[in-house]
């Protein structure tokens, strides 16, 4: 169900990429994400824990549920063993909980084009 997290290129001032190269790379990544979303029925996920953001993709109709997603987020954010609460921003911007399979599947089905996840310590 889950695809691996893709590291984002560095756009720091010390980066050796020219502005043109950075723009081209961003355009290619955007086109790649759009292609993935259309072909493989993939949902892009942007998760936030404290001040850190992570982006990754998961298949909308793949196997797995809340527990697997919870563990994936702990792994991606490098917080194994930390008890956290998960929430997602719905289309109106309200923060709704993800605490069981039903809420997880609803969040994934409503993600268009991005599923925004907020992780907080319990």
mmCIF file of C-alpha atoms in Angstrom:
data_model
loop_
_atom_site.group_PDB
_atom_site.id
_atom_site.type_symbol
_atom_site.label_atom_id
_atom_site.label_comp_id
_atom_site.label_asym_id
_atom_site.label_seq_id
_atom_site.Cartn_x
_atom_site.Cartn_y
_atom_site.Cartn_z
ATOM 1 C CA UNK A 1 0.000 0.000 0.000
ATOM 2 C CA UNK A 2 2.784 2.428 0.817
ATOM 3 C CA UNK A 3 5.409 3.831 -1.484
ATOM 4 C CA UNK A 4 8.736 4.968 -0.166
ATOM 5 C CA UNK A 5 9.307 8.559 0.862
ATOM 6 C CA UNK A 6 11.141 10.552 -1.783
ATOM 7 C CA UNK A 7 13.748 13.012 -0.495
ATOM 8 C CA UNK A 8 13.337 16.518 -1.811
ATOM 9 C CA UNK A 9 16.284 18.232 -3.523
ATOM 10 C CA UNK A 10 18.178 20.822 -1.578
ATOM 11 C CA UNK A 11 17.303 24.403 -2.390
ATOM 12 C CA UNK A 12 19.615 25.830 0.256
ATOM 13 C CA UNK A 13 21.724 28.870 -0.628
ATOM 14 C CA UNK A 14 24.850 26.651 -0.682
ATOM 15 C CA UNK A 15 23.306 24.260 -3.193
ATOM 16 C CA UNK A 16 25.235 23.898 -6.448
ATOM 17 C CA UNK A 17 22.116 23.685 -8.614
ATOM 18 C CA UNK A 18 21.319 26.755 -10.682
ATOM 19 C CA UNK A 19 17.910 28.354 -10.326
ATOM 20 C CA UNK A 20 16.989 27.046 -13.794
ATOM 21 C CA UNK A 21 18.013 23.493 -12.834
ATOM 22 C CA UNK A 22 15.963 23.725 -9.636
ATOM 23 C CA UNK A 23 12.910 24.915 -11.575
ATOM 24 C CA UNK A 24 13.305 22.102 -14.114
ATOM 25 C CA UNK A 25 13.655 19.517 -11.357
ATOM 26 C CA UNK A 26 10.582 20.855 -9.538
ATOM 27 C CA UNK A 27 8.575 20.729 -12.770
ATOM 28 C CA UNK A 28 9.687 17.134 -13.435
ATOM 29 C CA UNK A 29 8.769 16.098 -9.891
ATOM 30 C CA UNK A 30 5.374 17.766 -10.202
ATOM 31 C CA UNK A 31 4.724 16.020 -13.526
ATOM 32 C CA UNK A 32 5.895 12.708 -12.036
ATOM 33 C CA UNK A 33 3.577 13.079 -9.033
ATOM 34 C CA UNK A 34 0.656 13.973 -11.308
ATOM 35 C CA UNK A 35 1.376 10.950 -13.507
ATOM 36 C CA UNK A 36 1.569 8.673 -10.465
ATOM 37 C CA UNK A 37 -1.696 10.022 -9.104
ATOM 38 C CA UNK A 38 -3.530 9.478 -12.389
ATOM 39 C CA UNK A 39 -2.064 6.123 -13.391
ATOM 40 C CA UNK A 40 -1.624 4.280 -10.106
ATOM 41 C CA UNK A 41 -4.461 5.880 -8.125
ATOM 42 C CA UNK A 42 -1.926 7.243 -5.660
ATOM 43 C CA UNK A 43 -2.531 9.732 -2.863
ATOM 44 C CA UNK A 44 0.177 12.200 -1.919
ATOM 45 C CA UNK A 45 0.593 12.592 1.838
ATOM 46 C CA UNK A 46 2.151 15.574 3.576
ATOM 47 C CA UNK A 47 2.656 14.909 7.271
ATOM 48 C CA UNK A 48 3.762 17.318 9.981
ATOM 49 C CA UNK A 49 5.213 16.463 13.395
ATOM 50 C CA UNK A 50 6.340 19.438 15.462
ATOM 51 C CA UNK A 51 8.387 21.546 12.999
ATOM 52 C CA UNK A 52 9.188 18.776 10.499
ATOM 53 C CA UNK A 53 7.300 17.975 7.327
ATOM 54 C CA UNK A 54 7.508 14.773 5.293
ATOM 55 C CA UNK A 55 6.044 13.917 1.889
ATOM 56 C CA UNK A 56 5.319 10.466 0.569
ATOM 57 C CA UNK A 57 2.733 8.629 -1.491
ATOM 58 C CA UNK A 58 0.443 5.689 -0.879
ATOM 59 C CA UNK A 59 -1.908 3.694 -3.032
ATOM 60 C CA UNK A 60 -5.538 4.586 -2.488
ATOM 61 C CA UNK A 61 -6.877 1.035 -2.856
ATOM 62 C CA UNK A 62 -3.986 -0.987 -1.451
ATOM 63 C CA UNK A 63 -4.078 -3.247 1.583
ATOM 64 C CA UNK A 64 -3.390 -1.840 5.024
ATOM 65 C CA UNK A 65 -5.239 0.271 7.488
ATOM 66 C CA UNK A 66 -4.880 2.609 10.408
ATOM 67 C CA UNK A 67 -2.300 0.568 12.333
ATOM 68 C CA UNK A 68 0.015 0.188 9.319
ATOM 69 C CA UNK A 69 -0.336 3.900 8.497
ATOM 70 C CA UNK A 70 0.362 4.857 12.141
ATOM 71 C CA UNK A 71 3.547 2.766 12.145
ATOM 72 C CA UNK A 72 4.607 4.165 8.772
ATOM 73 C CA UNK A 73 4.296 7.719 10.082
ATOM 74 C CA UNK A 74 6.300 6.809 13.190
ATOM 75 C CA UNK A 75 9.013 5.369 10.949
ATOM 76 C CA UNK A 76 9.079 8.259 8.481
ATOM 77 C CA UNK A 77 9.250 10.850 11.262
ATOM 78 C CA UNK A 78 11.745 8.726 13.235
ATOM 79 C CA UNK A 79 9.569 8.602 16.347
ATOM 80 C CA UNK A 80 9.147 4.869 17.015
ATOM 81 C CA UNK A 81 7.613 4.209 20.403
ATOM 82 C CA UNK A 82 6.285 7.772 20.742
ATOM 83 C CA UNK A 83 2.535 7.728 21.432
ATOM 84 C CA UNK A 84 0.954 10.198 19.009
ATOM 85 C CA UNK A 85 -2.430 11.363 17.780
ATOM 86 C CA UNK A 86 -3.153 11.634 14.059
ATOM 87 C CA UNK A 87 -5.427 14.153 12.439
ATOM 88 C CA UNK A 88 -6.135 15.263 8.894
ATOM 89 C CA UNK A 89 -7.357 18.486 7.358
ATOM 90 C CA UNK A 90 -10.621 17.980 5.483
ATOM 91 C CA UNK A 91 -11.751 20.037 2.477
ATOM 92 C CA UNK A 92 -13.129 22.783 4.753
ATOM 93 C CA UNK A 93 -9.829 22.921 6.656
ATOM 94 C CA UNK A 94 -11.215 21.312 9.823
ATOM 95 C CA UNK A 95 -8.871 18.995 11.717
ATOM 96 C CA UNK A 96 -10.467 15.557 12.059
ATOM 97 C CA UNK A 97 -9.028 12.571 13.934
ATOM 98 C CA UNK A 98 -7.635 9.413 12.407
ATOM 99 C CA UNK A 99 -7.899 6.797 15.134
ATOM 100 C CA UNK A 100 -9.369 3.731 13.431
ATOM 101 C CA UNK A 101 -9.675 2.059 10.035
ATOM 102 C CA UNK A 102 -12.925 3.832 9.125
ATOM 103 C CA UNK A 103 -11.468 7.295 9.734
ATOM 104 C CA UNK A 104 -8.279 6.328 7.892
ATOM 105 C CA UNK A 105 -10.149 5.095 4.801
ATOM 106 C CA UNK A 106 -12.366 8.188 4.815
ATOM 107 C CA UNK A 107 -9.316 10.483 4.992
ATOM 108 C CA UNK A 108 -7.650 8.655 2.091
ATOM 109 C CA UNK A 109 -10.809 8.658 -0.017
ATOM 110 C CA UNK A 110 -11.333 12.407 0.506
ATOM 111 C CA UNK A 111 -7.723 13.347 -0.260
ATOM 112 C CA UNK A 112 -7.765 15.465 -3.382
ATOM 113 C CA UNK A 113 -5.010 15.892 -4.375
ATOM 114 C CA UNK A 114 -3.172 15.915 -1.049
ATOM 115 C CA UNK A 115 -3.770 14.287 2.340
ATOM 116 C CA UNK A 116 -2.499 16.648 5.042
ATOM 117 C CA UNK A 117 -1.647 14.819 8.270
ATOM 118 C CA UNK A 118 -0.950 16.540 11.585
ATOM 119 C CA UNK A 119 0.851 14.449 14.210
ATOM 120 C CA UNK A 120 0.821 15.526 17.860
ATOM 121 C CA UNK A 121 2.189 13.905 21.000
ATOM 122 C CA UNK A 122 -0.490 12.311 23.144
#
